[in-house]
Amino acid sequence: NIEDENALRHESTVARPPSTTGHGLVSESHRELGEVAQYLMGHDDLLERWTQLEEAAPTLRVYSSKDGDIYAFDEPEKLNPLGGEWVIWDDVLFLRVSKETPSALTFSLPDGERLLCLHAQGGDIFRVSPPASEQLLKLANTAAASIPAVPAPNIDDILNGNSREPWLETQAREKASSEHALDRLCAAGMLARLWLPTDRDEKRALERSLITGGASPVAQKAKSYLRSMSPEILAQLDGLAASSVGNLHTSLEMLERAVIEGERDTKTLAQSFLLDRDDAACIVHLLELGGSGEKTTAALEALDERAKIMASIIDDAKATYHPRLQAVGWQEPTAWWGLS
């Protein structure tokens, strides 16, 4: 039993290494960890070699940011991840740690098992005997900072039987099924912002409503989804969304470097970045329906100013077609990330 003082003994504390390399890479609205791992493996200058935790333990490297860290462990066969988000890429274990997602892993030394709990402030090493994975996970989770509980939006309820483009419903359902708070907001915001009916009679009804100053029925349903959240929670979510914009700055840096270096996957990187930017637009649109979103709007304005400077690079790397970005291009002509 891990609660037995003889089963778990604290050995040392691991300080979070200082770094000014990049920012925002591991915020909640993150890129897929496998994609990040692949990128980092090709850019060793971004990975700082860190000290061994203790003699004979696996060495690690870390990419630090203001939102969290990605730990890269050599010798993954010696490690047992217990929680959080992790992936093995090219014989390296990448493990993501942020304020919302602490993590933990165990490894064996000649004198017994060790537990490494990683969180936003660094980590702690424990000597464990015997291992108890479920209780170790509870210990790791105590390091997590609480984030607002956001219910998954009911896509059927928001659409309310109205006709819709299949791609929009598919992408909204995908976001709604996520465990992450911002993805769930994005799902409802995407419907509120980009829904248009495909049925002729529904189109006419929508036109009449908009002409008289009304809102779309889907936007009204999406707004009602926010009623389960207090103004205080919406303010917290606004702060969380604003901090996640740092991820977009890092994605923009990655895209710039890829274009300059002539890498082959620039269109993939560009499309991912543009979709992330549109995710942010959906989130802030929904927050504004609930009377919030000021912090996120300000953060996006700074990003957009930077993107204008890099407009030629973004245009060169843009993909030729994506249904959602195409819809943004003609529904919101001022949205620079849309496709024309």
Short mmCIF file of the C-alpha atoms (twelve columns), coordinates in Angstrom:
data_MODEL
# 
_entry.id   MODEL 
# 
loop_
_atom_site.group_PDB 
_atom_site.id 
_atom_site.type_symbol 
_atom_site.label_atom_id 
_atom_site.label_alt_id 
_atom_site.label_comp_id 
_atom_site.label_asym_id 
_atom_site.label_seq_id 
_atom_site.Cartn_x 
_atom_site.Cartn_y 
_atom_site.Cartn_z 
_atom_site.pdbx_PDB_model_num 
ATOM 1   C CA . ASN A 1   0.000   0.000  0.000   1 
ATOM 2   C CA . ILE A 2   1.510   3.277  -1.123  1 
ATOM 3   C CA . GLU A 3   -0.081  5.092  1.799   1 
ATOM 4   C CA . ASP A 4   2.150   3.051  4.083   1 
ATOM 5   C CA . GLU A 5   5.126   5.251  4.994   1 
ATOM 6   C CA . ASN A 6   7.405   2.284  4.347   1 
ATOM 7   C CA . ALA A 7   6.095   1.880  0.798   1 
ATOM 8   C CA . LEU A 8   6.960   5.371  -0.426  1 
ATOM 9   C CA . ARG A 9   9.891   7.465  0.723   1 
ATOM 10  C CA . HIS A 10  10.731  10.859 -0.754  1 
ATOM 11  C CA . GLU A 11  14.324  10.996 -1.906  1 
ATOM 12  C CA . SER A 12  14.844  14.245 -3.761  1 
ATOM 13  C CA . THR A 13  13.221  17.140 -5.557  1 
ATOM 14  C CA . VAL A 14  13.990  17.922 -9.177  1 
ATOM 15  C CA . ALA A 15  13.900  21.618 -10.000 1 
ATOM 16  C CA . ARG A 16  12.338  22.709 -13.259 1 
ATOM 17  C CA . PRO A 17  15.254  23.857 -15.442 1 
ATOM 18  C CA . PRO A 18  15.169  27.496 -16.499 1 
ATOM 19  C CA . SER A 19  14.817  28.106 -20.224 1 
ATOM 20  C CA . THR A 20  13.969  30.898 -22.626 1 
ATOM 21  C CA . THR A 21  13.787  28.613 -25.650 1 
ATOM 22  C CA . GLY A 22  10.435  29.069 -27.351 1 
ATOM 23  C CA . HIS A 23  7.121   29.435 -25.606 1 
ATOM 24  C CA . GLY A 24  3.713   27.882 -25.552 1 
ATOM 25  C CA . LEU A 25  4.565   24.592 -27.256 1 
ATOM 26  C CA . VAL A 26  2.865   22.459 -24.658 1 
ATOM 27  C CA . SER A 27  -0.218  24.427 -23.726 1 
ATOM 28  C CA . GLU A 28  -3.558  22.661 -23.481 1 
ATOM 29  C CA . SER A 29  -4.559  23.167 -27.107 1 
ATOM 30  C CA . HIS A 30  -1.448  21.342 -28.103 1 
ATOM 31  C CA . ARG A 31  -0.321  19.792 -31.343 1 
ATOM 32  C CA . GLU A 32  -0.238  16.007 -31.408 1 
ATOM 33  C CA . LEU A 33  2.671   14.908 -29.247 1 
ATOM 34  C CA . GLY A 34  3.959   12.580 -31.973 1 
ATOM 35  C CA . GLU A 35  4.212   15.533 -34.345 1 
ATOM 36  C CA . VAL A 36  6.038   17.576 -31.712 1 
ATOM 37  C CA . ALA A 37  8.377   14.671 -30.974 1 
ATOM 38  C CA . GLN A 38  9.218   14.280 -34.647 1 
ATOM 39  C CA . TYR A 39  9.996   17.973 -34.932 1 
ATOM 40  C CA . LEU A 40  12.157  18.063 -31.811 1 
ATOM 41  C CA . MET A 41  14.151  15.020 -32.920 1 
ATOM 42  C CA . GLY A 42  15.181  17.002 -35.975 1 
ATOM 43  C CA . HIS A 43  16.118  20.105 -33.990 1 
ATOM 44  C CA . ASP A 44  18.469  19.117 -31.206 1 
ATOM 45  C CA . ASP A 45  19.207  22.778 -30.557 1 
ATOM 46  C CA . LEU A 46  15.784  23.010 -28.919 1 
ATOM 47  C CA . LEU A 47  16.458  20.179 -26.495 1 
ATOM 48  C CA . GLU A 48  18.587  21.022 -23.500 1 
ATOM 49  C CA . ARG A 49  20.646  18.162 -22.085 1 
ATOM 50  C CA . TRP A 50  19.745  17.791 -18.438 1 
ATOM 51  C CA . THR A 51  21.517  15.940 -15.682 1 
ATOM 52  C CA . GLN A 52  20.887  12.322 -14.817 1 
ATOM 53  C CA . LEU A 53  18.325  12.047 -12.073 1 
ATOM 54  C CA . GLU A 54  20.635  9.757  -10.144 1 
ATOM 55  C CA . GLU A 55  23.385  7.324  -10.942 1 
ATOM 56  C CA . ALA A 56  22.318  4.566  -13.369 1 
ATOM 57  C CA . ALA A 57  18.949  6.249  -14.001 1 
ATOM 58  C CA . PRO A 58  17.883  7.205  -17.539 1 
ATOM 59  C CA . THR A 59  19.208  10.510 -18.821 1 
ATOM 60  C CA . LEU A 60  16.763  13.051 -20.101 1 
ATOM 61  C CA . ARG A 61  16.460  16.202 -22.127 1 
ATOM 62  C CA . VAL A 62  13.817  18.847 -21.669 1 
ATOM 63  C CA . TYR A 63  12.143  21.479 -23.802 1 
ATOM 64  C CA . SER A 64  10.800  24.150 -21.458 1 
ATOM 65  C CA . SER A 65  8.185   26.809 -21.963 1 
ATOM 66  C CA . LYS A 66  6.047   29.081 -19.847 1 
ATOM 67  C CA . ASP A 67  3.135   26.666 -20.220 1 
ATOM 68  C CA . GLY A 68  4.918   23.410 -19.472 1 
ATOM 69  C CA . ASP A 69  7.650   21.028 -20.508 1 
ATOM 70  C CA . ILE A 70  8.320   18.129 -22.822 1 
ATOM 71  C CA . TYR A 71  10.683  15.596 -21.268 1 
ATOM 72  C CA . ALA A 72  12.674  13.368 -23.623 1 
ATOM 73  C CA . PHE A 73  14.015  10.216 -21.963 1 
ATOM 74  C CA . ASP A 74  16.606  7.929  -23.480 1 
ATOM 75  C CA . GLU A 75  16.312  4.174  -22.969 1 
ATOM 76  C CA . PRO A 76  12.493  4.012  -22.973 1 
ATOM 77  C CA . GLU A 77  12.607  0.247  -22.441 1 
ATOM 78  C CA . LYS A 78  13.656  0.953  -18.844 1 
ATOM 79  C CA . LEU A 79  10.702  3.236  -18.149 1 
ATOM 80  C CA . ASN A 80  7.061   2.674  -17.284 1 
ATOM 81  C CA . PRO A 81  4.860   5.762  -17.854 1 
ATOM 82  C CA . LEU A 82  1.955   5.843  -15.419 1 
ATOM 83  C CA . GLY A 83  -0.044  8.806  -16.621 1 
ATOM 84  C CA . GLY A 84  -0.171  11.936 -18.699 1 
ATOM 85  C CA . GLU A 85  0.498   12.093 -22.418 1 
ATOM 86  C CA . TRP A 86  3.482   10.229 -23.806 1 
ATOM 87  C CA . VAL A 87  4.817   8.731  -27.026 1 
ATOM 88  C CA . ILE A 88  7.911   6.731  -28.013 1 
ATOM 89  C CA . TRP A 89  9.542   8.144  -31.127 1 
ATOM 90  C CA . ASP A 90  12.832  6.938  -32.574 1 
ATOM 91  C CA . ASP A 91  13.809  5.137  -29.352 1 
ATOM 92  C CA . VAL A 92  13.098  8.195  -27.201 1 
ATOM 93  C CA . LEU A 93  10.197  8.522  -24.751 1 
ATOM 94  C CA . PHE A 94  8.574   11.967 -24.983 1 
ATOM 95  C CA . LEU A 95  6.359   12.895 -22.065 1 
ATOM 96  C CA . ARG A 96  4.304   16.080 -21.846 1 
ATOM 97  C CA . VAL A 97  3.814   17.915 -18.556 1 
ATOM 98  C CA . SER A 98  1.774   21.095 -18.047 1 
ATOM 99  C CA . LYS A 99  -0.279  22.737 -15.319 1 
ATOM 100 C CA . GLU A 100 -3.295  20.705 -16.365 1 
ATOM 101 C CA . THR A 101 -1.519  17.415 -17.078 1 
ATOM 102 C CA . PRO A 102 1.093   16.233 -14.597 1 
ATOM 103 C CA . SER A 103 2.654   12.869 -15.249 1 
ATOM 104 C CA . ALA A 104 4.619   10.107 -13.607 1 
ATOM 105 C CA . LEU A 105 6.818   7.176  -14.512 1 
ATOM 106 C CA . THR A 106 8.731   4.482  -12.737 1 
ATOM 107 C CA . PHE A 107 12.162  3.048  -13.414 1 
ATOM 108 C CA . SER A 108 14.256  0.402  -11.714 1 
ATOM 109 C CA . LEU A 109 17.655  0.786  -10.093 1 
ATOM 110 C CA . PRO A 110 19.756  -1.977 -8.581  1 
ATOM 111 C CA . ASP A 111 18.411  -1.173 -5.113  1 
ATOM 112 C CA . GLY A 112 14.763  -0.984 -6.093  1 
ATOM 113 C CA . GLU A 113 11.993  0.892  -7.897  1 
ATOM 114 C CA . ARG A 114 11.828  4.686  -8.266  1 
ATOM 115 C CA . LEU A 115 8.868   6.897  -9.004  1 
ATOM 116 C CA . LEU A 116 9.376   10.222 -10.760 1 
ATOM 117 C CA . CYS A 117 6.392   12.593 -10.414 1 
ATOM 118 C CA . LEU A 118 6.628   15.449 -12.913 1 
ATOM 119 C CA . HIS A 119 4.546   18.601 -12.675 1 
ATOM 120 C CA . ALA A 120 4.653   22.228 -13.734 1 
ATOM 121 C CA . GLN A 121 7.127   23.197 -11.011 1 
ATOM 122 C CA . GLY A 122 9.561   20.340 -11.588 1 
ATOM 123 C CA . GLY A 123 9.495   16.869 -10.109 1 
ATOM 124 C CA . ASP A 124 9.943   14.622 -7.126  1 
ATOM 125 C CA . ILE A 125 11.658  11.253 -6.886  1 
ATOM 126 C CA . PHE A 126 10.360  8.590  -4.536  1 
ATOM 127 C CA . ARG A 127 11.670  5.177  -3.566  1 
ATOM 128 C CA . VAL A 128 8.751   2.784  -3.952  1 
ATOM 129 C CA . SER A 129 8.248   -0.650 -2.475  1 
ATOM 130 C CA . PRO A 130 6.154   -2.314 -3.695  1 
ATOM 131 C CA . PRO A 131 4.969   -0.547 -6.877  1 
ATOM 132 C CA . ALA A 132 1.297   0.381  -6.864  1 
ATOM 133 C CA . SER A 133 0.369   2.020  -10.161 1 
ATOM 134 C CA . GLU A 134 -3.168  3.198  -9.404  1 
ATOM 135 C CA . GLN A 135 -2.178  4.884  -6.178  1 
ATOM 136 C CA . LEU A 136 0.935   6.332  -7.798  1 
ATOM 137 C CA . LEU A 137 -1.300  7.975  -10.370 1 
ATOM 138 C CA . LYS A 138 -3.358  9.560  -7.590  1 
ATOM 139 C CA . LEU A 139 -0.146  10.938 -6.139  1 
ATOM 140 C CA . ALA A 140 0.902   12.400 -9.494  1 
ATOM 141 C CA . ASN A 141 -2.503  13.998 -10.004 1 
ATOM 142 C CA . THR A 142 -2.257  15.949 -6.749  1 
ATOM 143 C CA . ALA A 143 0.294   18.152 -8.497  1 
ATOM 144 C CA . ALA A 144 -2.275  19.258 -11.076 1 
ATOM 145 C CA . ALA A 145 -3.654  22.755 -10.924 1 
ATOM 146 C CA . SER A 146 -7.436  22.649 -11.141 1 
ATOM 147 C CA . ILE A 147 -9.087  23.824 -14.328 1 
ATOM 148 C CA . PRO A 148 -12.795 24.507 -14.766 1 
ATOM 149 C CA . ALA A 149 -15.046 21.517 -15.395 1 
ATOM 150 C CA . VAL A 150 -16.496 21.960 -18.864 1 
ATOM 151 C CA . PRO A 151 -19.287 19.609 -19.952 1 
ATOM 152 C CA . ALA A 152 -19.120 18.141 -23.428 1 
ATOM 153 C CA . PRO A 153 -21.548 19.979 -25.708 1 
ATOM 154 C CA . ASN A 154 -24.436 17.949 -27.087 1 
ATOM 155 C CA . ILE A 155 -23.940 18.335 -30.824 1 
ATOM 156 C CA . ASP A 156 -27.374 16.922 -31.664 1 
ATOM 157 C CA . ASP A 157 -28.994 19.410 -29.289 1 
ATOM 158 C CA . ILE A 158 -27.104 22.363 -30.759 1 
ATOM 159 C CA . LEU A 159 -27.865 21.389 -34.370 1 
ATOM 160 C CA . ASN A 160 -31.470 20.671 -33.338 1 
ATOM 161 C CA . GLY A 161 -32.317 18.789 -36.525 1 
ATOM 162 C CA . ASN A 162 -31.156 21.582 -38.847 1 
ATOM 163 C CA . SER A 163 -29.421 20.625 -42.069 1 
ATOM 164 C CA . ARG A 164 -25.663 21.039 -42.058 1 
ATOM 165 C CA . GLU A 165 -22.478 20.380 -44.011 1 
ATOM 166 C CA . PRO A 166 -21.154 16.886 -43.157 1 
ATOM 167 C CA . TRP A 167 -17.594 18.124 -42.558 1 
ATOM 168 C CA . LEU A 168 -18.832 20.624 -39.966 1 
ATOM 169 C CA . GLU A 169 -20.733 18.031 -37.975 1 
ATOM 170 C CA . THR A 170 -17.808 15.590 -38.144 1 
ATOM 171 C CA . GLN A 171 -15.250 18.100 -36.908 1 
ATOM 172 C CA . ALA A 172 -17.555 19.432 -34.174 1 
ATOM 173 C CA . ARG A 173 -18.215 15.921 -32.872 1 
ATOM 174 C CA . GLU A 174 -14.493 15.177 -32.858 1 
ATOM 175 C CA . LYS A 175 -13.786 18.249 -30.751 1 
ATOM 176 C CA . ALA A 176 -16.736 17.607 -28.446 1 
ATOM 177 C CA . SER A 177 -15.461 14.102 -27.641 1 
ATOM 178 C CA . SER A 178 -12.155 15.481 -26.329 1 
ATOM 179 C CA . GLU A 179 -11.387 15.543 -22.623 1 
ATOM 180 C CA . HIS A 180 -9.859  19.015 -22.933 1 
ATOM 181 C CA . ALA A 181 -11.910 22.026 -21.894 1 
ATOM 182 C CA . LEU A 182 -10.876 24.227 -24.811 1 
ATOM 183 C CA . ASP A 183 -11.639 21.551 -27.400 1 
ATOM 184 C CA . ARG A 184 -15.164 21.291 -26.023 1 
ATOM 185 C CA . LEU A 185 -15.620 25.056 -26.223 1 
ATOM 186 C CA . CYS A 186 -14.245 24.941 -29.750 1 
ATOM 187 C CA . ALA A 187 -16.866 22.382 -30.804 1 
ATOM 188 C CA . ALA A 188 -19.780 24.573 -29.742 1 
ATOM 189 C CA . GLY A 189 -18.098 27.714 -31.039 1 
ATOM 190 C CA . MET A 190 -17.437 26.105 -34.419 1 
ATOM 191 C CA . LEU A 191 -21.136 25.377 -34.867 1 
ATOM 192 C CA . ALA A 192 -22.179 28.839 -33.681 1 
ATOM 193 C CA . ARG A 193 -19.722 30.521 -36.010 1 
ATOM 194 C CA . LEU A 194 -19.608 28.421 -39.188 1 
ATOM 195 C CA . TRP A 195 -22.988 26.686 -39.426 1 
ATOM 196 C CA . LEU A 196 -25.019 27.358 -42.546 1 
ATOM 197 C CA . PRO A 197 -28.021 25.283 -43.600 1 
ATOM 198 C CA . THR A 198 -27.947 23.180 -46.754 1 
ATOM 199 C CA . ASP A 199 -31.749 23.032 -47.006 1 
ATOM 200 C CA . ARG A 200 -33.296 25.753 -49.206 1 
ATOM 201 C CA . ASP A 201 -36.172 26.589 -46.847 1 
ATOM 202 C CA . GLU A 202 -33.814 26.778 -43.868 1 
ATOM 203 C CA . LYS A 203 -31.562 29.125 -45.824 1 
ATOM 204 C CA . ARG A 204 -34.464 31.482 -46.472 1 
ATOM 205 C CA . ALA A 205 -35.521 31.376 -42.820 1 
ATOM 206 C CA . LEU A 206 -31.976 32.165 -41.714 1 
ATOM 207 C CA . GLU A 207 -31.749 35.085 -44.147 1 
ATOM 208 C CA . ARG A 208 -35.006 36.545 -42.823 1 
ATOM 209 C CA . SER A 209 -33.782 36.166 -39.224 1 
ATOM 210 C CA . LEU A 210 -30.443 37.840 -39.898 1 
ATOM 211 C CA . ILE A 211 -32.039 40.707 -41.826 1 
ATOM 212 C CA . THR A 212 -34.238 41.535 -38.820 1 
ATOM 213 C CA . GLY A 213 -31.289 41.403 -36.410 1 
ATOM 214 C CA . GLY A 214 -31.843 37.880 -35.149 1 
ATOM 215 C CA . ALA A 215 -29.310 35.108 -34.644 1 
ATOM 216 C CA . SER A 216 -29.047 31.714 -36.239 1 
ATOM 217 C CA . PRO A 217 -30.900 28.949 -34.389 1 
ATOM 218 C CA . VAL A 218 -27.655 27.000 -34.019 1 
ATOM 219 C CA . ALA A 219 -25.865 30.007 -32.504 1 
ATOM 220 C CA . GLN A 220 -28.752 30.411 -30.038 1 
ATOM 221 C CA . LYS A 221 -28.443 26.750 -29.033 1 
ATOM 222 C CA . ALA A 222 -24.672 27.084 -28.656 1 
ATOM 223 C CA . LYS A 223 -25.189 30.095 -26.408 1 
ATOM 224 C CA . SER A 224 -27.563 28.106 -24.220 1 
ATOM 225 C CA . TYR A 225 -24.765 25.553 -23.738 1 
ATOM 226 C CA . LEU A 226 -22.856 28.250 -21.828 1 
ATOM 227 C CA . ARG A 227 -25.618 28.557 -19.225 1 
ATOM 228 C CA . SER A 228 -24.125 25.650 -17.304 1 
ATOM 229 C CA . MET A 229 -21.013 27.765 -16.677 1 
ATOM 230 C CA . SER A 230 -20.851 30.719 -14.307 1 
ATOM 231 C CA . PRO A 231 -19.246 34.071 -15.248 1 
ATOM 232 C CA . GLU A 232 -16.321 33.115 -12.987 1 
ATOM 233 C CA . ILE A 233 -15.746 29.878 -14.913 1 
ATOM 234 C CA . LEU A 234 -15.994 31.691 -18.247 1 
ATOM 235 C CA . ALA A 235 -13.386 34.167 -17.017 1 
ATOM 236 C CA . GLN A 236 -11.105 31.269 -16.076 1 
ATOM 237 C CA . LEU A 237 -11.597 29.717 -19.495 1 
ATOM 238 C CA . ASP A 238 -10.797 33.047 -21.126 1 
ATOM 239 C CA . GLY A 239 -7.487  33.107 -19.273 1 
ATOM 240 C CA . LEU A 240 -6.772  29.507 -20.227 1 
ATOM 241 C CA . ALA A 241 -7.536  30.174 -23.884 1 
ATOM 242 C CA . ALA A 242 -5.391  33.315 -23.871 1 
ATOM 243 C CA . SER A 243 -2.404  31.418 -22.477 1 
ATOM 244 C CA . SER A 244 -2.832  28.708 -25.104 1 
ATOM 245 C CA . VAL A 245 -2.246  31.277 -27.854 1 
ATOM 246 C CA . GLY A 246 1.448   30.898 -27.039 1 
ATOM 247 C CA . ASN A 247 1.233   27.562 -28.822 1 
ATOM 248 C CA . LEU A 248 0.308   29.378 -32.017 1 
ATOM 249 C CA . HIS A 249 3.377   31.594 -31.768 1 
ATOM 250 C CA . THR A 250 5.544   28.489 -31.556 1 
ATOM 251 C CA . SER A 251 3.704   26.880 -34.492 1 
ATOM 252 C CA . LEU A 252 4.360   30.022 -36.504 1 
ATOM 253 C CA . GLU A 253 8.051   29.807 -35.657 1 
ATOM 254 C CA . MET A 254 8.110   26.160 -36.739 1 
ATOM 255 C CA . LEU A 255 6.436   27.043 -40.033 1 
ATOM 256 C CA . GLU A 256 8.833   29.901 -40.710 1 
ATOM 257 C CA . ARG A 257 11.827  27.679 -40.099 1 
ATOM 258 C CA . ALA A 258 10.430  24.885 -42.264 1 
ATOM 259 C CA . VAL A 259 9.834   27.237 -45.199 1 
ATOM 260 C CA . ILE A 260 13.257  28.877 -44.895 1 
ATOM 261 C CA . GLU A 261 14.996  25.506 -44.671 1 
ATOM 262 C CA . GLY A 262 13.036  24.119 -47.596 1 
ATOM 263 C CA . GLU A 263 11.459  21.239 -45.698 1 
ATOM 264 C CA . ARG A 264 8.916   19.104 -47.525 1 
ATOM 265 C CA . ASP A 265 6.088   19.186 -45.005 1 
ATOM 266 C CA . THR A 266 5.424   22.931 -45.065 1 
ATOM 267 C CA . LYS A 267 1.855   22.547 -46.341 1 
ATOM 268 C CA . THR A 268 1.087   20.108 -43.529 1 
ATOM 269 C CA . LEU A 269 2.548   22.470 -40.938 1 
ATOM 270 C CA . ALA A 270 0.696   25.415 -42.472 1 
ATOM 271 C CA . GLN A 271 -2.637  23.638 -42.482 1 
ATOM 272 C CA . SER A 272 -2.175  22.548 -38.862 1 
ATOM 273 C CA . PHE A 273 -1.309  26.115 -37.848 1 
ATOM 274 C CA . LEU A 274 -4.268  27.607 -39.735 1 
ATOM 275 C CA . LEU A 275 -6.688  25.110 -38.207 1 
ATOM 276 C CA . ASP A 276 -5.284  25.877 -34.743 1 
ATOM 277 C CA . ARG A 277 -5.850  29.575 -35.432 1 
ATOM 278 C CA . ASP A 278 -9.413  28.834 -36.462 1 
ATOM 279 C CA . ASP A 279 -9.907  26.755 -33.308 1 
ATOM 280 C CA . ALA A 280 -8.988  29.873 -31.345 1 
ATOM 281 C CA . ALA A 281 -11.483 31.907 -33.391 1 
ATOM 282 C CA . CYS A 282 -14.228 29.414 -32.529 1 
ATOM 283 C CA . ILE A 283 -13.347 29.505 -28.829 1 
ATOM 284 C CA . VAL A 284 -13.315 33.280 -28.594 1 
ATOM 285 C CA . HIS A 285 -16.559 33.498 -30.600 1 
ATOM 286 C CA . LEU A 286 -18.306 31.280 -28.055 1 
ATOM 287 C CA . LEU A 287 -16.794 33.122 -25.094 1 
ATOM 288 C CA . GLU A 288 -18.036 36.406 -26.531 1 
ATOM 289 C CA . LEU A 289 -21.556 34.972 -26.722 1 
ATOM 290 C CA . GLY A 290 -21.239 34.478 -22.968 1 
ATOM 291 C CA . GLY A 291 -19.893 37.983 -22.325 1 
ATOM 292 C CA . SER A 292 -16.251 36.933 -21.947 1 
ATOM 293 C CA . GLY A 293 -13.196 36.498 -24.171 1 
ATOM 294 C CA . GLU A 294 -11.360 39.798 -23.700 1 
ATOM 295 C CA . LYS A 295 -8.022  38.211 -22.762 1 
ATOM 296 C CA . THR A 296 -8.110  35.744 -25.630 1 
ATOM 297 C CA . THR A 297 -9.039  38.479 -28.096 1 
ATOM 298 C CA . ALA A 298 -6.059  40.568 -26.982 1 
ATOM 299 C CA . ALA A 299 -3.709  37.583 -27.239 1 
ATOM 300 C CA . LEU A 300 -4.950  36.798 -30.756 1 
ATOM 301 C CA . GLU A 301 -4.495  40.398 -31.859 1 
ATOM 302 C CA . ALA A 302 -0.801  40.170 -30.982 1 
ATOM 303 C CA . LEU A 303 -0.516  36.890 -32.890 1 
ATOM 304 C CA . ASP A 304 -2.296  38.303 -35.930 1 
ATOM 305 C CA . GLU A 305 0.041   41.295 -36.061 1 
ATOM 306 C CA . ARG A 306 2.978   38.914 -36.121 1 
ATOM 307 C CA . ALA A 307 1.322   36.769 -38.787 1 
ATOM 308 C CA . LYS A 308 0.895   39.818 -41.034 1 
ATOM 309 C CA . ILE A 309 4.665   40.276 -41.072 1 
ATOM 310 C CA . MET A 310 5.027   36.652 -42.188 1 
ATOM 311 C CA . ALA A 311 2.131   36.752 -44.670 1 
ATOM 312 C CA . SER A 312 4.237   35.779 -47.676 1 
ATOM 313 C CA . ILE A 313 5.654   32.740 -45.856 1 
ATOM 314 C CA . ILE A 314 2.189   31.631 -44.770 1 
ATOM 315 C CA . ASP A 315 0.753   32.110 -48.266 1 
ATOM 316 C CA . ASP A 316 3.583   30.099 -49.819 1 
ATOM 317 C CA . ALA A 317 2.920   27.205 -47.477 1 
ATOM 318 C CA . LYS A 318 -0.886  27.212 -47.543 1 
ATOM 319 C CA . ALA A 319 -2.621  24.075 -48.714 1 
ATOM 320 C CA . THR A 320 -4.878  24.408 -51.746 1 
ATOM 321 C CA . TYR A 321 -8.022  23.019 -50.089 1 
ATOM 322 C CA . HIS A 322 -9.598  22.262 -46.741 1 
ATOM 323 C CA . PRO A 323 -13.394 22.424 -46.332 1 
ATOM 324 C CA . ARG A 324 -13.358 24.285 -43.032 1 
ATOM 325 C CA . LEU A 325 -10.712 26.802 -44.058 1 
ATOM 326 C CA . GLN A 326 -12.524 27.235 -47.379 1 
ATOM 327 C CA . ALA A 327 -15.736 28.038 -45.498 1 
ATOM 328 C CA . VAL A 328 -13.878 30.559 -43.336 1 
ATOM 329 C CA . GLY A 329 -12.453 32.185 -46.471 1 
ATOM 330 C CA . TRP A 330 -15.813 33.082 -47.950 1 
ATOM 331 C CA . GLN A 331 -17.871 33.484 -44.757 1 
ATOM 332 C CA . GLU A 332 -15.290 35.719 -43.068 1 
ATOM 333 C CA . PRO A 333 -13.232 37.480 -45.759 1 
ATOM 334 C CA . THR A 334 -11.173 39.384 -43.170 1 
ATOM 335 C CA . ALA A 335 -9.949  36.142 -41.552 1 
ATOM 336 C CA . TRP A 336 -6.434  35.914 -42.998 1 
ATOM 337 C CA . TRP A 337 -6.180  32.196 -42.190 1 
ATOM 338 C CA . GLY A 338 -9.088  31.261 -44.461 1 
ATOM 339 C CA . LEU A 339 -8.582  29.878 -47.949 1 
ATOM 340 C CA . SER A 340 -9.940  31.788 -50.907 1 
# 
